[in-house]
CSV table of C-alpha atoms and ligand atoms in Angstrom, one decimal:
chain,number,residue,atom,x,y,z
A,1,MET,CA,9.0,-11.1,22.7
A,2,ILE,CA,6.8,-8.1,22.0
A,3,ASP,CA,7.0,-6.3,18.6
A,4,ILE,CA,6.9,-3.0,20.4
A,5,LYS,CA,6.8,-0.8,17.3
A,6,SER,CA,3.4,-2.4,16.4
A,7,LEU,CA,1.9,-1.1,19.7
A,8,THR,CA,0.1,2.2,20.0
A,9,MET,CA,1.3,4.8,22.4
A,10,GLU,CA,-1.5,3.9,24.8
A,11,GLU,CA,-0.5,0.2,24.7
A,12,ILE,CA,3.2,1.0,25.4
A,13,THR,CA,2.1,3.3,28.2
A,14,ASP,CA,0.0,0.4,29.6
A,15,LEU,CA,2.9,-2.0,29.3
A,16,LEU,CA,5.2,0.3,31.2
A,17,HIS,CA,2.6,1.2,33.7
A,18,GLY,CA,2.4,-2.5,34.6
A,19,TRP,CA,6.1,-2.2,35.4
A,20,GLY,CA,5.5,0.7,37.7
A,21,GLU,CA,6.6,3.4,35.3
A,22,PRO,CA,4.9,6.8,35.1
A,23,ALA,CA,2.6,7.6,32.2
A,24,PHE,CA,5.0,9.9,30.3
A,25,ARG,CA,7.5,7.0,29.7
A,26,GLY,CA,5.2,5.5,27.1
A,27,ARG,CA,5.3,8.7,25.2
A,28,GLN,CA,9.1,8.8,25.4
A,29,VAL,CA,9.5,5.3,24.1
A,30,PHE,CA,6.9,5.8,21.3
A,31,THR,CA,8.7,8.9,20.2
A,32,TRP,CA,12.1,7.2,20.1
A,33,LEU,CA,10.7,4.3,18.1
A,34,HIS,CA,9.0,6.6,15.5
A,35,ARG,CA,12.3,8.5,15.0
A,36,GLY,CA,13.9,5.2,13.9
A,37,VAL,CA,15.9,4.3,16.9
A,38,THR,CA,16.9,0.6,16.5
A,39,SER,CA,18.2,-0.2,20.0
A,40,PHE,CA,16.7,0.4,23.5
A,41,GLU,CA,20.3,1.4,24.5
A,42,ASP,CA,19.9,4.6,22.5
A,43,MET,CA,16.8,5.7,24.4
A,44,SER,CA,19.0,8.0,26.5
A,45,ASN,CA,16.3,9.6,28.6
A,46,LEU,CA,15.3,6.2,30.2
A,47,SER,CA,17.1,4.6,33.1
A,48,LYS,CA,19.5,1.9,32.5
A,49,ALA,CA,17.3,-0.6,34.3
A,50,LEU,CA,14.3,0.3,32.2
A,51,ARG,CA,16.2,0.0,29.0
A,52,GLN,CA,17.4,-3.4,30.0
A,53,LYS,CA,13.9,-4.5,31.0
A,54,LEU,CA,12.6,-3.4,27.6
A,55,ALA,CA,15.3,-5.2,25.8
A,56,GLU,CA,14.4,-8.4,27.6
A,57,ALA,CA,10.7,-8.2,26.9
A,58,CYS,CA,10.6,-6.5,23.5
A,59,TYR,CA,12.3,-6.2,20.1
A,60,ILE,CA,12.6,-3.3,17.6
A,61,THR,CA,12.1,-4.2,14.0
A,62,ALA,CA,14.6,-2.6,11.5
A,63,PRO,CA,14.9,-3.7,7.9
A,64,THR,CA,18.2,-3.6,6.1
A,65,VAL,CA,18.7,-2.4,2.5
A,66,ALA,CA,19.1,-5.5,0.3
A,67,ARG,CA,19.1,-3.4,-2.9
A,68,ARG,CA,18.6,0.3,-3.7
A,69,GLN,CA,18.1,1.5,-7.2
A,70,GLU,CA,17.7,5.2,-8.1
A,71,SER,CA,16.3,6.3,-11.5
A,72,ALA,CA,18.4,8.6,-13.5
A,73,LEU,CA,15.3,9.8,-15.3
A,74,ASP,CA,13.2,11.1,-12.4
A,75,GLY,CA,14.8,10.4,-9.1
A,76,THR,CA,12.5,7.5,-8.2
A,77,ILE,CA,14.2,5.3,-5.7
A,78,LYS,CA,13.3,1.6,-5.3
A,79,TYR,CA,14.2,-0.2,-2.1
A,80,LEU,CA,14.4,-3.9,-1.6
A,81,TRP,CA,14.3,-4.3,2.2
A,82,ARG,CA,15.4,-7.4,4.0
A,83,LEU,CA,13.2,-8.1,7.0
A,84,GLY,CA,14.1,-9.7,10.3
A,85,ASP,CA,13.2,-13.2,9.1
A,86,GLY,CA,15.1,-12.9,5.8
A,87,ASN,CA,12.1,-12.2,3.6
A,88,CYS,CA,12.3,-9.3,1.2
A,89,ILE,CA,9.8,-6.5,0.4
A,90,GLU,CA,9.7,-3.6,-2.1
A,91,THR,CA,9.1,0.1,-1.4
A,92,VAL,CA,9.2,2.8,-4.0
A,93,LEU,CA,9.8,6.5,-3.3
A,94,MET,CA,8.5,8.9,-6.0
A,95,GLN,CA,8.9,12.6,-6.4
A,96,TYR,CA,5.9,14.6,-7.5
A,97,HIS,CA,5.4,18.4,-7.5
A,98,HIS,CA,3.2,18.0,-4.5
A,99,GLY,CA,5.8,16.2,-2.4
A,100,ASN,CA,7.4,12.8,-1.9
A,101,THR,CA,5.2,9.8,-2.1
A,102,VAL,CA,6.1,6.4,-0.8
A,103,CYS,CA,4.5,3.2,-2.2
A,104,ILE,CA,4.6,0.5,0.4
A,105,SER,CA,3.9,-3.2,0.5
A,106,SER,CA,1.4,-4.8,2.9
A,107,GLN,CA,2.3,-8.5,2.5
A,108,VAL,CA,5.3,-10.6,1.5
A,109,GLY,CA,3.9,-11.8,-1.8
A,110,CYS,CA,0.2,-11.9,-2.6
A,111,ARG,CA,-2.5,-14.6,-3.0
A,112,MET,CA,-5.0,-12.7,-5.1
A,113,GLY,CA,-3.7,-14.2,-8.3
A,114,CYS,CA,-4.3,-11.3,-10.8
A,115,ALA,CA,-3.2,-12.6,-14.2
A,116,PHE,CA,-1.2,-9.6,-15.2
A,117,CYS,CA,0.6,-8.9,-11.9
A,118,ALA,CA,4.2,-9.9,-11.0
A,119,SER,CA,3.6,-9.6,-7.2
A,120,THR,CA,1.3,-12.7,-7.0
A,121,ILE,CA,3.2,-15.2,-9.2
A,122,ALA,CA,4.9,-17.0,-6.2
A,123,GLY,CA,1.9,-16.6,-3.9
A,124,LYS,CA,1.8,-15.1,-0.4
A,125,VAL,CA,4.5,-15.9,2.1
A,126,ARG,CA,3.0,-13.9,5.1
A,127,ASP,CA,1.4,-10.8,6.2
A,128,LEU,CA,3.4,-7.7,7.2
A,129,THR,CA,3.2,-6.5,10.7
A,130,PRO,CA,2.2,-2.9,11.4
A,131,SER,CA,5.8,-2.2,12.4
A,132,GLU,CA,7.1,-3.5,9.1
A,133,MET,CA,4.7,-1.3,7.2
A,134,LEU,CA,5.7,1.7,9.3
A,135,ASP,CA,9.4,0.9,8.8
A,136,GLN,CA,9.0,1.2,5.1
A,137,VAL,CA,8.0,4.8,5.5
A,138,LEU,CA,10.4,5.6,8.3
A,139,PHE,CA,13.6,4.0,6.9
A,140,THR,CA,12.9,5.2,3.4
A,141,GLN,CA,12.7,8.7,4.8
A,142,LEU,CA,15.9,8.2,6.9
A,143,ASP,CA,17.9,6.5,4.1
A,144,SER,CA,16.9,8.9,1.3
A,145,GLY,CA,17.0,12.1,3.4
A,146,ARG,CA,13.7,13.1,1.7
A,147,ASP,CA,10.7,14.1,3.7
A,148,ILE,CA,7.8,11.9,3.0
A,149,SER,CA,4.4,13.6,2.7
A,150,ASN,CA,2.2,10.9,1.1
A,151,ILE,CA,1.7,7.2,1.3
A,152,VAL,CA,0.1,4.8,-1.1
A,153,LEU,CA,-0.7,1.3,-0.1
A,154,MET,CA,-0.1,0.1,-3.6
A,155,GLY,CA,3.0,-2.1,-3.4
A,156,ILE,CA,3.0,-5.8,-3.0
A,157,GLY,CA,0.1,-7.5,-1.3
A,158,GLU,CA,-3.6,-7.0,-0.8
A,159,PRO,CA,-4.2,-4.5,2.1
A,160,MET,CA,-7.7,-5.9,2.7
A,161,ASP,CA,-6.3,-9.4,3.1
A,162,ASN,CA,-4.2,-8.0,6.1
A,163,ARG,CA,-6.8,-5.6,7.3
A,164,GLU,CA,-6.2,-5.4,11.0
A,165,ASN,CA,-2.5,-4.8,10.6
A,166,VAL,CA,-3.1,-2.3,7.9
A,167,LEU,CA,-5.6,-0.3,10.1
A,168,ARG,CA,-3.2,-0.4,13.0
A,169,PHE,CA,-0.4,0.8,10.7
A,170,LEU,CA,-2.6,3.7,9.6
A,171,GLU,CA,-3.2,4.7,13.2
A,172,LEU,CA,0.6,4.6,13.9
A,173,VAL,CA,1.8,6.5,10.9
A,174,ASN,CA,-1.0,9.1,11.5
A,175,HIS,CA,0.0,9.8,15.1
A,176,PRO,CA,1.0,13.4,15.9
A,177,GLU,CA,4.0,12.2,18.0
A,178,GLY,CA,5.0,9.8,15.3
A,179,MET,CA,5.4,10.4,11.5
A,180,ASN,CA,2.2,12.5,11.6
A,181,ILE,CA,1.1,11.8,8.1
A,182,GLY,CA,-2.5,13.0,7.6
A,183,MET,CA,-5.1,10.5,6.4
A,184,ARG,CA,-5.8,12.9,3.5
A,185,HIS,CA,-2.3,12.1,2.3
A,186,ILE,CA,-2.8,8.3,2.3
A,187,SER,CA,-4.3,6.1,-0.4
A,188,LEU,CA,-5.3,2.5,0.1
A,189,SER,CA,-5.8,0.3,-2.9
A,190,THR,CA,-7.8,-3.0,-3.0
A,191,CYS,CA,-8.4,-5.5,-5.7
A,192,GLY,CA,-12.1,-5.5,-4.6
A,193,VAL,CA,-12.4,-7.3,-1.3
A,194,VAL,CA,-16.0,-6.2,-0.5
A,195,PRO,CA,-16.1,-6.8,3.3
A,196,GLY,CA,-12.9,-4.7,3.5
A,197,ILE,CA,-14.5,-1.8,1.7
A,198,ASP,CA,-17.6,-1.9,4.0
A,199,ALA,CA,-15.4,-2.0,7.1
A,200,LEU,CA,-13.4,1.0,5.8
A,201,ALA,CA,-16.7,2.8,5.1
A,202,ASP,CA,-17.8,2.3,8.7
A,203,LEU,CA,-14.5,3.8,10.0
A,204,ASN,CA,-15.1,6.9,7.8
A,205,LEU,CA,-11.4,7.7,7.5
A,206,GLN,CA,-10.2,10.7,5.4
A,207,LEU,CA,-8.0,8.5,3.2
A,208,THR,CA,-8.5,7.9,-0.5
A,209,LEU,CA,-9.9,4.5,-1.5
A,210,SER,CA,-8.6,3.1,-4.7
A,211,VAL,CA,-10.3,0.1,-6.3
A,212,SER,CA,-8.4,-1.9,-8.9
A,213,LEU,CA,-11.2,-2.4,-11.4
A,214,HIS,CA,-9.4,-3.5,-14.6
A,215,ALA,CA,-12.7,-4.7,-16.2
A,216,PRO,CA,-16.3,-3.6,-15.7
A,217,ASP,CA,-17.9,-6.9,-16.9
A,218,SER,CA,-17.9,-10.0,-14.9
A,219,GLU,CA,-16.7,-12.3,-17.7
A,220,THR,CA,-13.5,-10.3,-18.4
A,221,ARG,CA,-12.9,-9.5,-14.7
A,222,SER,CA,-13.1,-13.1,-13.6
A,223,ARG,CA,-10.7,-14.1,-16.3
A,224,ILE,CA,-8.0,-11.7,-15.2
A,225,MET,CA,-8.9,-11.3,-11.5
A,226,PRO,CA,-9.8,-14.4,-9.5
A,227,VAL,CA,-11.2,-12.2,-6.7
A,228,ASN,CA,-14.1,-11.4,-9.0
A,229,LYS,CA,-15.3,-15.0,-8.4
A,230,ALA,CA,-15.7,-14.3,-4.7
A,231,TYR,CA,-16.9,-10.7,-5.0
A,232,ASP,CA,-18.5,-10.1,-8.4
A,233,VAL,CA,-18.1,-6.7,-10.0
A,234,GLU,CA,-21.8,-5.9,-9.5
A,235,GLU,CA,-21.4,-6.5,-5.8
A,236,LEU,CA,-18.1,-4.5,-5.9
A,237,PHE,CA,-19.9,-1.5,-7.3
A,238,ALA,CA,-22.7,-1.8,-4.8
A,239,ALA,CA,-20.0,-1.7,-2.1
A,240,CYS,CA,-18.4,1.4,-3.7
A,241,HIS,CA,-21.8,3.1,-3.8
A,242,ARG,CA,-22.3,2.3,-0.2
A,243,TYR,CA,-18.8,3.6,0.6
A,244,PHE,CA,-19.7,6.9,-1.1
A,245,GLN,CA,-23.0,7.2,0.7
A,246,LYS,CA,-21.4,6.7,4.0
A,247,THR,CA,-18.2,8.8,3.6
A,248,GLY,CA,-19.0,11.2,0.8
A,249,ARG,CA,-15.6,10.5,-0.5
A,250,ARG,CA,-14.7,10.0,-4.2
A,251,ILE,CA,-13.3,6.6,-5.2
A,252,SER,CA,-10.4,6.2,-7.6
A,253,PHE,CA,-10.7,3.3,-10.0
A,254,GLU,CA,-7.4,1.9,-11.3
A,255,TYR,CA,-7.6,0.5,-14.7
A,256,ALA,CA,-4.5,-1.2,-16.4
A,257,MET,CA,-5.1,-1.1,-20.1
A,258,ILE,CA,-4.6,-4.5,-21.7
A,259,ASP,CA,-4.6,-5.0,-25.4
A,260,GLY,CA,-7.8,-6.6,-26.7
A,261,VAL,CA,-9.0,-7.6,-23.2
A,262,ASN,CA,-10.4,-4.5,-21.4
A,263,ASP,CA,-9.8,-1.7,-23.8
A,264,ASN,CA,-13.1,-1.8,-25.9
A,265,ASP,CA,-15.4,1.2,-26.1
A,266,TRP,CA,-18.3,-0.9,-24.8
A,267,GLN,CA,-16.3,-1.5,-21.6
A,268,ALA,CA,-15.8,2.3,-21.2
A,269,ASP,CA,-19.5,2.7,-21.6
A,270,LEU,CA,-20.2,0.0,-18.9
A,271,ILE,CA,-17.7,1.7,-16.5
A,272,ALA,CA,-19.6,4.9,-16.9
A,273,LYS,CA,-22.9,3.2,-16.3
A,274,ARG,CA,-21.7,1.5,-13.1
A,275,ILE,CA,-20.1,4.6,-11.7
A,276,LYS,CA,-23.2,6.7,-12.3
A,277,GLY,CA,-24.6,8.2,-9.1
A,278,MET,CA,-21.2,8.9,-7.5
A,279,PRO,CA,-18.2,11.0,-8.3
A,280,GLY,CA,-15.7,8.4,-9.6
A,281,HIS,CA,-12.3,9.0,-11.0
A,282,VAL,CA,-10.7,6.5,-13.4
A,283,ASN,CA,-6.9,6.2,-13.5
A,284,LEU,CA,-5.8,4.6,-16.7
A,285,ILE,CA,-2.5,2.7,-16.3
A,286,PRO,CA,-0.5,1.7,-19.3
A,287,LEU,CA,0.1,-2.0,-18.6
A,288,ASN,CA,3.6,-2.8,-17.4
A,289,ASP,CA,4.9,-5.7,-19.4
A,290,VAL,CA,5.5,-8.6,-17.1
A,291,VAL,CA,7.7,-11.2,-18.7
A,292,GLU,CA,5.7,-14.1,-17.3
A,293,SER,CA,2.3,-12.7,-18.5
A,294,PRO,CA,0.7,-13.2,-21.9
A,295,PHE,CA,-0.9,-9.7,-21.8
A,296,LYS,CA,0.3,-6.8,-23.9
A,297,PRO,CA,-0.2,-3.0,-23.3
A,298,SER,CA,-3.2,-1.5,-25.0
A,299,ARG,CA,-2.8,0.9,-27.9
A,300,ARG,CA,-6.2,2.5,-27.2
A,301,VAL,CA,-5.5,4.4,-24.0
A,302,ALA,CA,-6.3,7.9,-25.4
A,303,ALA,CA,-9.4,6.7,-27.2
A,304,PHE,CA,-10.6,4.9,-24.1
A,305,GLN,CA,-10.0,8.0,-22.0
A,306,LYS,CA,-12.0,10.1,-24.5
A,307,ARG,CA,-14.9,7.6,-24.4
A,308,LEU,CA,-15.0,7.8,-20.6
A,309,GLU,CA,-14.9,11.6,-20.7
A,310,SER,CA,-17.8,11.6,-23.2
A,311,HIS,CA,-19.9,10.2,-20.4
A,312,GLY,CA,-18.7,12.9,-18.0
A,313,ILE,CA,-16.3,10.6,-16.1
A,314,THR,CA,-12.9,12.1,-15.2
A,315,ALA,CA,-10.1,9.9,-16.5
A,316,THR,CA,-6.4,10.4,-16.2
A,317,VAL,CA,-3.5,8.5,-17.6
A,318,ARG,CA,-0.9,7.5,-15.1
A,319,ARG,CA,2.5,8.9,-15.7
A,320,SER,CA,5.1,6.2,-15.5
A,321,LEU,CA,8.1,6.7,-13.2
A,322,GLY,CA,11.2,4.7,-12.7
A,323,GLY,CA,11.1,3.1,-16.1
A,324,ASP,CA,14.8,2.4,-16.0
A,325,ILE,CA,14.8,0.6,-12.6
A,326,ASP,CA,12.0,-2.1,-12.7
A,327,ALA,CA,10.1,0.2,-10.4
A,328,SER,CA,6.7,-1.4,-10.8
A,329,CYS,CA,4.6,-4.2,-9.5
A,330,GLY,CA,6.8,-6.7,-7.7
A,331,GLN,CA,9.4,-6.8,-10.4
A,332,LEU,CA,12.4,-6.1,-8.3
A,333,ARG,CA,11.6,-8.7,-5.7
A,334,ARG,CA,11.1,-11.3,-8.4
A,335,LYS,CA,14.4,-10.5,-9.9
A,336,ALA,CA,16.2,-10.7,-6.6
A,337,MET,CA,14.4,-14.0,-5.8
A,338,GLU,CA,15.5,-15.5,-9.1
A,339,GLU,CA,19.0,-14.4,-8.6
A,340,GLU,CA,19.1,-15.8,-5.1
A,341,GLY,CA,17.3,-18.9,-6.3
A,342,LYS,CA,15.0,-18.9,-3.3
A,343,ARG,CA,11.7,-17.7,-1.9
B,1,LIG,N1,-3.7,-5.6,-4.0
B,1,LIG,C1,-4.0,-4.2,-4.1
B,1,LIG,C2,-2.8,-3.3,-3.9
B,1,LIG,C3,-1.8,-3.4,-5.0
B,1,LIG,S1,-1.8,-1.9,-5.9
B,1,LIG,C4,-4.7,-3.9,-5.4
B,1,LIG,O1,-4.8,-4.8,-6.2
B,1,LIG,O2,-5.3,-2.8,-5.5
B,1,LIG,C5,-1.0,-2.2,-7.4
B,1,LIG,C6,-1.7,-1.8,-8.6
B,1,LIG,O3,-1.0,-2.1,-9.8
B,1,LIG,C7,-3.1,-2.5,-8.7
B,1,LIG,O4,-4.0,-1.7,-9.2
B,1,LIG,C8,-2.7,-3.6,-9.7
B,1,LIG,O5,-3.8,-4.1,-10.3
B,1,LIG,C9,-1.8,-2.9,-10.6
B,1,LIG,N2,-1.0,-3.7,-11.5
B,1,LIG,C10,-0.5,-5.0,-11.2
B,1,LIG,N3,0.2,-5.4,-12.3
B,1,LIG,C11,0.2,-4.5,-13.2
B,1,LIG,C12,0.8,-4.4,-14.5
B,1,LIG,N4,1.5,-5.4,-15.1
B,1,LIG,N5,0.6,-3.2,-15.2
B,1,LIG,C13,-0.1,-2.2,-14.6
B,1,LIG,N6,-0.7,-2.2,-13.4
B,1,LIG,C14,-0.5,-3.4,-12.7
């Protein structure tokens, strides 16, 4: 069976062409899929015979809402979706003054092993398909009734560990006949998978690259992020500089502030030194307390920000949303897993 929503419009057109259908049918089917139709039966402008043929050869993914929590504080909605095979993934919808942003997952679980992150505790189960990433945007929009204008690939999973599916998802969600979300409204975050950064640089997309830095020195970074043993922070920064050279685009560095681990002034100085030569932006994140982790939130966020700014680096402190609904970093999925006693 073909996962038809993971196909581009051209691929659907080719498939139907092979069945003797005219070219415009591909566009019709693509449009239906990207409006959230869940059955070929509902594609009312296709012949009965074609609908049947499609249903025999293809399936349409459609997650169901396993849980939905809405913050009373700021309207953030957190979805736990159940996928076709029973696995669950998280999606978060946030309201900002510039529009609605959806934070989507790229994998079921994660194998990157960052020591402070709840998403990786039980490891990776599998990659998400392009359709399953698209569905998070599509069905969040349909369920909430809020128009989504921005996407961040900052949910569960490492996008660069599922690169081909992620790139295909970007092409789908960006399509003018589909959700038509502009690349400038999309951010992709990586823990520092260097070949992924280079591949993205070659594509020269208009999206924003975020790099989860969390420590500028090799010793600390290896301690909290195993990926640093494969791609050392010096190599990572070399890739970031290459990315800037090729694309001219500013990189956003994510930095979760951990008490006594990465919040020393010398580390701010080292960040500035490594960023020098390109316009970098540092986004300081107050650490979310993860029950299973020994790390505590830093009390030096403001001082660290000042120190960075003293070197001419722009640094912001991320505002926390959904504080009343476990809205961050794999916490809802873990909770549901514990309660169900599985996965
Ligand atoms: N795997 C990708 C995409 C996930 S983005 C990446 O690492 O970039 C999720 C972001 O939240 C990452 O920057 C991650 O490091 C950060 N994060 C994870 N656990 C956190 C915690 N307990 N507190 C604050 N930020 C955290």
